[in-house]
């Protein structure tokens, strides 16, 4: 039985929860389990059944076995599943920290498996630059650019293949997130990278929002979706309102509700279903009360996902449900 609108796993990202509390200055990594429970309860109260565990909030890779059990127990106590984990800004080809980041990714896989996850997301994005940290929206500043170098690109292939093999041993999928100016920075480059890795459990996270928010010329969102979704095994969804004034040379892109931005997710979701996507969807949003916006986006997704599960993924949904 294929997934339907009511059974499709949709999780909340934790972008709005910082590593260090702005209220009391406590590091989430060192916080008592009660603090974790309060966050998980907020996510559950917003209407989510699942949560993505991002190491930008709490690094599960760096928790002791007893603390990892406490962390998982806190999620379960709030009624949340933990189907996915996300490795944030720890590129395995970082010139200075690549080896350490690779080790961190291996430990993330182990910890995610221990918590019952089935997908771990990674990418090649690196820490924000000083310029990006000073901007209202970090994507308006120039970040790291992967070198146009065959050897470095092959290192990315080799290290992701190593992680993919480890993930397979643990029964996990590895998903590689689209991100600008990296070897995952365009639809063509991302597909080439995952194809070169060549493992069945390694796919793409076609986070279209990461690419259409840039204040520069962008790839058409439909081209990104149609090229990458056939390789997708996980999906970060977010949207942006975008305006271009070519004569003045200006671009504006700001976060928007999923149904209100540049990307038509009704079309994108239909496309995903038509090519067989059955992965977890994760709602992300920057700015304001990101959790509440993500909750509204979940409700929208459940309106536009297939309402019945009696169809065959990868075949025309319209024809099957007619």
mmCIF file of C-alpha atoms in Angstrom:
data_model
loop_
_atom_site.group_PDB
_atom_site.id
_atom_site.type_symbol
_atom_site.label_atom_id
_atom_site.label_comp_id
_atom_site.label_asym_id
_atom_site.label_seq_id
_atom_site.Cartn_x
_atom_site.Cartn_y
_atom_site.Cartn_z
ATOM 1 C CA UNK A 1 0.000 0.000 0.000
ATOM 2 C CA UNK A 2 1.434 3.383 -1.010
ATOM 3 C CA UNK A 3 1.495 6.344 1.330
ATOM 4 C CA UNK A 4 -1.481 8.688 1.454
ATOM 5 C CA UNK A 5 -2.154 12.161 2.839
ATOM 6 C CA UNK A 6 -2.968 10.776 6.294
ATOM 7 C CA UNK A 7 -0.087 8.266 6.490
ATOM 8 C CA UNK A 8 2.697 10.241 4.820
ATOM 9 C CA UNK A 9 5.453 10.986 7.386
ATOM 10 C CA UNK A 10 5.894 14.757 7.672
ATOM 11 C CA UNK A 11 8.308 16.048 10.281
ATOM 12 C CA UNK A 12 9.173 19.417 11.752
ATOM 13 C CA UNK A 13 12.619 20.916 11.413
ATOM 14 C CA UNK A 14 14.118 22.596 14.466
ATOM 15 C CA UNK A 15 15.594 25.675 12.771
ATOM 16 C CA UNK A 16 13.991 27.987 15.326
ATOM 17 C CA UNK A 17 15.707 26.293 18.281
ATOM 18 C CA UNK A 18 19.272 27.600 18.781
ATOM 19 C CA UNK A 19 22.211 25.666 20.145
ATOM 20 C CA UNK A 20 22.411 28.201 22.996
ATOM 21 C CA UNK A 21 19.227 29.585 24.546
ATOM 22 C CA UNK A 22 18.824 33.347 24.155
ATOM 23 C CA UNK A 23 16.789 33.347 27.376
ATOM 24 C CA UNK A 24 19.096 31.655 29.866
ATOM 25 C CA UNK A 25 22.297 31.030 27.895
ATOM 26 C CA UNK A 26 22.164 27.252 28.422
ATOM 27 C CA UNK A 27 23.580 25.023 25.682
ATOM 28 C CA UNK A 28 20.961 22.607 24.411
ATOM 29 C CA UNK A 29 23.672 19.949 24.229
ATOM 30 C CA UNK A 30 24.199 20.155 28.002
ATOM 31 C CA UNK A 31 20.605 20.852 29.012
ATOM 32 C CA UNK A 32 18.651 18.465 31.226
ATOM 33 C CA UNK A 33 16.219 16.079 29.566
ATOM 34 C CA UNK A 34 13.338 18.249 30.811
ATOM 35 C CA UNK A 35 14.513 21.044 28.497
ATOM 36 C CA UNK A 36 14.527 18.691 25.517
ATOM 37 C CA UNK A 37 11.086 17.444 26.505
ATOM 38 C CA UNK A 38 9.690 21.001 26.483
ATOM 39 C CA UNK A 39 10.917 21.509 22.914
ATOM 40 C CA UNK A 40 9.483 18.191 21.781
ATOM 41 C CA UNK A 41 6.175 19.003 23.471
ATOM 42 C CA UNK A 42 6.025 22.309 21.577
ATOM 43 C CA UNK A 43 6.559 20.433 18.310
ATOM 44 C CA UNK A 44 3.844 17.920 19.200
ATOM 45 C CA UNK A 45 1.459 20.682 20.275
ATOM 46 C CA UNK A 46 1.914 22.301 16.862
ATOM 47 C CA UNK A 47 0.432 19.155 15.347
ATOM 48 C CA UNK A 48 3.473 17.132 14.321
ATOM 49 C CA UNK A 49 3.928 13.406 14.916
ATOM 50 C CA UNK A 50 7.594 13.404 13.852
ATOM 51 C CA UNK A 51 10.661 15.593 14.239
ATOM 52 C CA UNK A 52 13.954 15.909 12.384
ATOM 53 C CA UNK A 53 16.946 15.762 14.751
ATOM 54 C CA UNK A 54 19.389 18.427 13.590
ATOM 55 C CA UNK A 55 22.857 18.630 15.125
ATOM 56 C CA UNK A 56 22.635 22.434 14.975
ATOM 57 C CA UNK A 57 20.434 22.127 18.087
ATOM 58 C CA UNK A 58 21.610 18.965 19.851
ATOM 59 C CA UNK A 59 24.331 16.825 18.320
ATOM 60 C CA UNK A 60 23.170 13.278 18.962
ATOM 61 C CA UNK A 61 26.584 12.135 17.702
ATOM 62 C CA UNK A 62 28.188 13.683 20.781
ATOM 63 C CA UNK A 63 25.816 12.383 23.445
ATOM 64 C CA UNK A 64 26.942 9.601 25.759
ATOM 65 C CA UNK A 65 24.926 6.365 25.515
ATOM 66 C CA UNK A 66 22.938 7.255 28.637
ATOM 67 C CA UNK A 67 22.250 10.796 27.435
ATOM 68 C CA UNK A 68 21.255 9.496 23.999
ATOM 69 C CA UNK A 69 18.716 7.233 25.696
ATOM 70 C CA UNK A 70 17.419 10.222 27.689
ATOM 71 C CA UNK A 71 17.109 12.197 24.456
ATOM 72 C CA UNK A 72 15.138 9.467 22.723
ATOM 73 C CA UNK A 73 12.953 8.985 25.803
ATOM 74 C CA UNK A 74 12.127 12.716 25.800
ATOM 75 C CA UNK A 75 10.951 12.529 22.182
ATOM 76 C CA UNK A 76 8.871 9.436 22.903
ATOM 77 C CA UNK A 77 7.357 11.035 26.005
ATOM 78 C CA UNK A 78 6.127 13.886 23.822
ATOM 79 C CA UNK A 79 4.641 11.368 21.398
ATOM 80 C CA UNK A 80 7.105 12.115 18.599
ATOM 81 C CA UNK A 81 8.823 9.784 16.192
ATOM 82 C CA UNK A 82 12.394 10.487 15.072
ATOM 83 C CA UNK A 83 12.571 9.197 11.501
ATOM 84 C CA UNK A 84 15.320 11.533 10.317
ATOM 85 C CA UNK A 85 18.492 13.272 11.436
ATOM 86 C CA UNK A 86 20.278 16.174 9.764
ATOM 87 C CA UNK A 87 24.006 16.978 9.705
ATOM 88 C CA UNK A 88 24.275 20.771 9.405
ATOM 89 C CA UNK A 89 27.210 22.717 7.930
ATOM 90 C CA UNK A 90 29.810 19.979 8.455
ATOM 91 C CA UNK A 91 31.138 19.357 4.958
ATOM 92 C CA UNK A 92 33.169 16.186 4.607
ATOM 93 C CA UNK A 93 35.488 18.027 2.184
ATOM 94 C CA UNK A 94 36.056 21.096 4.362
ATOM 95 C CA UNK A 95 39.743 21.891 3.809
ATOM 96 C CA UNK A 96 40.412 22.241 7.539
ATOM 97 C CA UNK A 97 37.801 20.070 9.243
ATOM 98 C CA UNK A 98 36.813 17.525 6.594
ATOM 99 C CA UNK A 99 38.289 14.511 8.377
ATOM 100 C CA UNK A 100 36.674 15.449 11.689
ATOM 101 C CA UNK A 101 33.377 16.098 9.918
ATOM 102 C CA UNK A 102 33.541 12.667 8.302
ATOM 103 C CA UNK A 103 34.042 11.085 11.721
ATOM 104 C CA UNK A 104 31.139 13.143 13.071
ATOM 105 C CA UNK A 105 28.916 11.916 10.231
ATOM 106 C CA UNK A 106 29.743 8.285 11.018
ATOM 107 C CA UNK A 107 28.796 8.872 14.659
ATOM 108 C CA UNK A 108 25.587 10.603 13.555
ATOM 109 C CA UNK A 109 24.650 7.496 11.589
ATOM 110 C CA UNK A 110 25.204 5.291 14.628
ATOM 111 C CA UNK A 111 23.230 7.588 16.927
ATOM 112 C CA UNK A 112 20.380 8.013 14.422
ATOM 113 C CA UNK A 113 20.080 4.261 14.019
ATOM 114 C CA UNK A 114 19.992 3.838 17.808
ATOM 115 C CA UNK A 115 17.043 6.269 17.939
ATOM 116 C CA UNK A 116 15.129 4.408 15.253
ATOM 117 C CA UNK A 117 15.699 6.837 12.395
ATOM 118 C CA UNK A 118 15.637 5.597 8.836
ATOM 119 C CA UNK A 119 17.205 8.539 6.969
ATOM 120 C CA UNK A 120 20.193 10.789 7.687
ATOM 121 C CA UNK A 121 20.644 13.974 5.677
ATOM 122 C CA UNK A 122 24.046 15.482 4.883
ATOM 123 C CA UNK A 123 25.365 18.112 2.501
ATOM 124 C CA UNK A 124 28.450 20.096 1.514
ATOM 125 C CA UNK A 125 27.445 23.425 3.055
ATOM 126 C CA UNK A 126 30.020 24.963 5.362
ATOM 127 C CA UNK A 127 29.722 27.364 8.338
ATOM 128 C CA UNK A 128 28.324 30.790 7.578
ATOM 129 C CA UNK A 129 30.929 33.423 6.725
ATOM 130 C CA UNK A 130 31.336 36.570 8.810
ATOM 131 C CA UNK A 131 29.535 38.494 6.071
ATOM 132 C CA UNK A 132 26.599 36.071 6.085
ATOM 133 C CA UNK A 133 26.280 36.235 9.875
ATOM 134 C CA UNK A 134 25.940 40.021 9.670
ATOM 135 C CA UNK A 135 23.057 39.898 7.155
ATOM 136 C CA UNK A 136 19.370 39.855 8.050
ATOM 137 C CA UNK A 137 19.020 36.863 5.715
ATOM 138 C CA UNK A 138 22.266 34.907 5.439
ATOM 139 C CA UNK A 139 21.587 33.803 1.864
ATOM 140 C CA UNK A 140 22.021 37.401 0.661
ATOM 141 C CA UNK A 141 25.738 37.145 1.448
ATOM 142 C CA UNK A 142 28.337 35.048 -0.353
ATOM 143 C CA UNK A 143 29.133 31.764 1.324
ATOM 144 C CA UNK A 144 31.691 29.043 0.705
ATOM 145 C CA UNK A 145 32.224 27.886 -2.882
ATOM 146 C CA UNK A 146 33.414 24.357 -3.644
ATOM 147 C CA UNK A 147 36.490 24.460 -5.896
ATOM 148 C CA UNK A 148 36.305 23.594 -9.579
ATOM 149 C CA UNK A 149 38.691 20.730 -8.950
ATOM 150 C CA UNK A 150 38.220 17.117 -10.021
ATOM 151 C CA UNK A 151 40.246 15.772 -7.106
ATOM 152 C CA UNK A 152 38.155 17.554 -4.477
ATOM 153 C CA UNK A 153 34.948 16.478 -6.157
ATOM 154 C CA UNK A 154 36.149 12.888 -6.231
ATOM 155 C CA UNK A 155 36.937 13.160 -2.514
ATOM 156 C CA UNK A 156 33.278 14.125 -1.947
ATOM 157 C CA UNK A 157 32.177 11.064 -3.938
ATOM 158 C CA UNK A 158 34.506 8.768 -1.999
ATOM 159 C CA UNK A 159 33.545 10.070 1.436
ATOM 160 C CA UNK A 160 29.811 10.046 0.751
ATOM 161 C CA UNK A 161 30.155 6.522 -0.633
ATOM 162 C CA UNK A 162 31.903 5.518 2.595
ATOM 163 C CA UNK A 163 29.057 7.036 4.609
ATOM 164 C CA UNK A 164 26.478 5.411 2.365
ATOM 165 C CA UNK A 165 28.026 1.986 2.914
ATOM 166 C CA UNK A 166 27.986 2.533 6.677
ATOM 167 C CA UNK A 167 24.388 3.710 6.480
ATOM 168 C CA UNK A 168 23.415 0.575 4.562
ATOM 169 C CA UNK A 169 24.971 -1.613 7.260
ATOM 170 C CA UNK A 170 22.740 0.183 9.784
ATOM 171 C CA UNK A 171 19.619 -0.085 7.627
ATOM 172 C CA UNK A 172 19.620 3.662 6.896
ATOM 173 C CA UNK A 173 19.284 5.858 3.836
ATOM 174 C CA UNK A 174 21.690 8.738 3.245
ATOM 175 C CA UNK A 175 20.189 11.834 1.623
ATOM 176 C CA UNK A 176 22.288 14.634 0.118
ATOM 177 C CA UNK A 177 20.783 18.122 0.321
ATOM 178 C CA UNK A 178 20.931 20.629 -2.520
ATOM 179 C CA UNK A 179 22.923 23.707 -1.530
ATOM 180 C CA UNK A 180 24.269 26.581 -3.586
ATOM 181 C CA UNK A 181 27.878 26.834 -4.778
ATOM 182 C CA UNK A 182 28.683 23.241 -3.822
ATOM 183 C CA UNK A 183 28.826 20.056 -5.872
ATOM 184 C CA UNK A 184 25.160 19.784 -4.860
ATOM 185 C CA UNK A 185 24.491 23.345 -6.012
ATOM 186 C CA UNK A 186 22.576 22.683 -9.227
ATOM 187 C CA UNK A 187 20.236 19.952 -10.337
ATOM 188 C CA UNK A 188 22.677 18.589 -12.926
ATOM 189 C CA UNK A 189 25.663 18.598 -10.588
ATOM 190 C CA UNK A 190 23.685 16.984 -7.762
ATOM 191 C CA UNK A 191 22.422 14.163 -9.969
ATOM 192 C CA UNK A 192 25.923 13.581 -11.311
ATOM 193 C CA UNK A 193 27.309 13.382 -7.777
ATOM 194 C CA UNK A 194 24.730 10.894 -6.494
ATOM 195 C CA UNK A 195 25.071 8.850 -9.688
ATOM 196 C CA UNK A 196 28.848 8.707 -9.250
ATOM 197 C CA UNK A 197 28.393 7.532 -5.656
ATOM 198 C CA UNK A 198 26.309 4.733 -7.081
ATOM 199 C CA UNK A 199 24.660 3.238 -3.994
ATOM 200 C CA UNK A 200 20.942 2.379 -3.865
ATOM 201 C CA UNK A 201 20.500 3.820 -0.371
ATOM 202 C CA UNK A 202 22.085 7.186 -1.256
ATOM 203 C CA UNK A 203 19.738 9.714 -2.818
ATOM 204 C CA UNK A 204 18.975 13.416 -2.943
ATOM 205 C CA UNK A 205 17.134 15.861 -0.728
ATOM 206 C CA UNK A 206 15.851 18.277 -3.424
ATOM 207 C CA UNK A 207 15.603 21.341 -1.179
ATOM 208 C CA UNK A 208 14.491 23.690 -3.935
ATOM 209 C CA UNK A 209 14.163 26.579 -1.476
ATOM 210 C CA UNK A 210 17.919 26.671 -0.922
ATOM 211 C CA UNK A 211 18.430 27.586 -4.570
ATOM 212 C CA UNK A 212 15.494 29.856 -5.421
ATOM 213 C CA UNK A 213 16.156 32.278 -2.528
ATOM 214 C CA UNK A 214 19.497 33.456 -3.936
ATOM 215 C CA UNK A 215 19.841 37.119 -4.907
ATOM 216 C CA UNK A 216 21.226 36.248 -8.322
ATOM 217 C CA UNK A 217 19.994 34.456 -11.464
ATOM 218 C CA UNK A 218 18.569 31.060 -10.530
ATOM 219 C CA UNK A 219 17.681 27.765 -12.147
ATOM 220 C CA UNK A 220 13.968 27.395 -12.869
ATOM 221 C CA UNK A 221 12.308 25.641 -9.931
ATOM 222 C CA UNK A 222 10.488 23.189 -12.196
ATOM 223 C CA UNK A 223 13.764 22.184 -13.841
ATOM 224 C CA UNK A 224 15.298 21.571 -10.407
ATOM 225 C CA UNK A 225 12.320 19.477 -9.328
ATOM 226 C CA UNK A 226 11.977 17.434 -12.502
ATOM 227 C CA UNK A 227 15.712 16.664 -12.597
ATOM 228 C CA UNK A 228 16.246 15.779 -8.937
ATOM 229 C CA UNK A 229 12.979 14.270 -7.681
ATOM 230 C CA UNK A 230 13.547 10.924 -9.457
ATOM 231 C CA UNK A 231 16.617 10.542 -7.188
ATOM 232 C CA UNK A 232 14.965 11.822 -3.994
ATOM 233 C CA UNK A 233 14.749 9.772 -0.785
ATOM 234 C CA UNK A 234 14.034 12.691 1.606
ATOM 235 C CA UNK A 235 12.683 16.192 1.060
ATOM 236 C CA UNK A 236 13.120 19.502 2.867
ATOM 237 C CA UNK A 237 10.261 21.775 1.769
ATOM 238 C CA UNK A 238 10.159 25.538 2.199
ATOM 239 C CA UNK A 239 9.195 28.416 -0.052
ATOM 240 C CA UNK A 240 10.177 32.007 -0.783
ATOM 241 C CA UNK A 241 8.483 34.976 -2.396
ATOM 242 C CA UNK A 242 10.797 36.274 -5.087
ATOM 243 C CA UNK A 243 10.855 39.474 -7.122
ATOM 244 C CA UNK A 244 13.337 40.497 -9.814
ATOM 245 C CA UNK A 245 13.895 43.948 -11.284
ATOM 246 C CA UNK A 246 16.287 43.201 -14.113
ATOM 247 C CA UNK A 247 16.625 46.797 -15.268
ATOM 248 C CA UNK A 248 17.735 47.840 -11.797
ATOM 249 C CA UNK A 249 19.675 44.631 -11.205
ATOM 250 C CA UNK A 250 17.867 43.897 -7.938
ATOM 251 C CA UNK A 251 16.441 40.688 -6.502
ATOM 252 C CA UNK A 252 14.370 40.200 -3.348
ATOM 253 C CA UNK A 253 13.605 36.834 -1.787
ATOM 254 C CA UNK A 254 11.937 36.376 1.595
ATOM 255 C CA UNK A 255 10.445 33.323 3.340
ATOM 256 C CA UNK A 256 6.832 32.505 2.499
ATOM 257 C CA UNK A 257 4.203 29.937 3.350
ATOM 258 C CA UNK A 258 4.550 26.806 1.251
ATOM 259 C CA UNK A 259 1.404 27.592 -0.774
ATOM 260 C CA UNK A 260 2.261 31.271 -1.312
ATOM 261 C CA UNK A 261 5.806 31.430 -2.699
ATOM 262 C CA UNK A 262 7.504 31.008 -6.041
ATOM 263 C CA UNK A 263 7.433 27.201 -6.068
ATOM 264 C CA UNK A 264 4.045 25.669 -6.852
ATOM 265 C CA UNK A 265 4.208 22.774 -4.406
ATOM 266 C CA UNK A 266 0.901 21.373 -5.627
ATOM 267 C CA UNK A 267 2.665 20.669 -8.927
ATOM 268 C CA UNK A 268 5.926 19.666 -7.262
ATOM 269 C CA UNK A 269 4.228 17.128 -4.981
ATOM 270 C CA UNK A 270 2.258 15.655 -7.888
ATOM 271 C CA UNK A 271 5.519 15.318 -9.800
ATOM 272 C CA UNK A 272 7.220 13.656 -6.829
ATOM 273 C CA UNK A 273 4.423 11.095 -6.509
ATOM 274 C CA UNK A 274 4.478 10.442 -10.259
ATOM 275 C CA UNK A 275 8.177 9.469 -10.149
ATOM 276 C CA UNK A 276 7.763 7.212 -7.121
ATOM 277 C CA UNK A 277 8.877 9.373 -4.192
ATOM 278 C CA UNK A 278 7.816 7.797 -0.876
ATOM 279 C CA UNK A 279 10.253 9.470 1.514
ATOM 280 C CA UNK A 280 9.805 11.555 4.646
ATOM 281 C CA UNK A 281 8.978 15.230 4.058
ATOM 282 C CA UNK A 282 10.425 17.822 6.449
ATOM 283 C CA UNK A 283 8.906 21.304 6.857
ATOM 284 C CA UNK A 284 11.455 24.095 7.296
ATOM 285 C CA UNK A 285 10.938 27.842 7.706
ATOM 286 C CA UNK A 286 13.229 30.740 8.574
ATOM 287 C CA UNK A 287 12.103 33.795 10.509
ATOM 288 C CA UNK A 288 9.242 34.546 12.885
ATOM 289 C CA UNK A 289 7.480 31.619 14.510
ATOM 290 C CA UNK A 290 8.935 29.041 12.177
ATOM 291 C CA UNK A 291 7.244 26.157 13.972
ATOM 292 C CA UNK A 292 3.761 27.587 13.463
ATOM 293 C CA UNK A 293 4.449 28.322 9.794
ATOM 294 C CA UNK A 294 5.733 24.763 9.397
ATOM 295 C CA UNK A 295 2.539 23.464 11.009
ATOM 296 C CA UNK A 296 0.441 25.424 8.507
ATOM 297 C CA UNK A 297 2.617 24.012 5.741
ATOM 298 C CA UNK A 298 2.023 20.476 7.012
ATOM 299 C CA UNK A 299 -1.734 21.066 6.832
ATOM 300 C CA UNK A 300 -1.347 22.298 3.243
ATOM 301 C CA UNK A 301 0.699 19.239 2.296
ATOM 302 C CA UNK A 302 -1.941 16.907 3.696
ATOM 303 C CA UNK A 303 -4.517 18.641 1.502
ATOM 304 C CA UNK A 304 -2.510 18.134 -1.691
ATOM 305 C CA UNK A 305 -0.923 14.705 -1.103
ATOM 306 C CA UNK A 306 -2.784 11.657 -2.505
ATOM 307 C CA UNK A 307 -5.949 11.215 -0.464
ATOM 308 C CA UNK A 308 -5.972 7.451 -1.014
ATOM 309 C CA UNK A 309 -3.172 4.915 -0.776
ATOM 310 C CA UNK A 310 -4.477 2.536 -3.411
ATOM 311 C CA UNK A 311 -2.180 3.680 -6.181
ATOM 312 C CA UNK A 312 1.182 2.494 -7.482
ATOM 313 C CA UNK A 313 4.058 4.960 -6.888
ATOM 314 C CA UNK A 314 5.762 5.947 -10.101
ATOM 315 C CA UNK A 315 2.661 5.611 -12.289
ATOM 316 C CA UNK A 316 0.248 8.336 -13.317
ATOM 317 C CA UNK A 317 -1.718 9.206 -10.197
ATOM 318 C CA UNK A 318 -4.515 10.817 -12.223
ATOM 319 C CA UNK A 319 -5.032 7.705 -14.327
ATOM 320 C CA UNK A 320 -4.982 5.361 -11.328
ATOM 321 C CA UNK A 321 -7.434 7.307 -9.211
ATOM 322 C CA UNK A 322 -9.837 8.152 -12.049
#
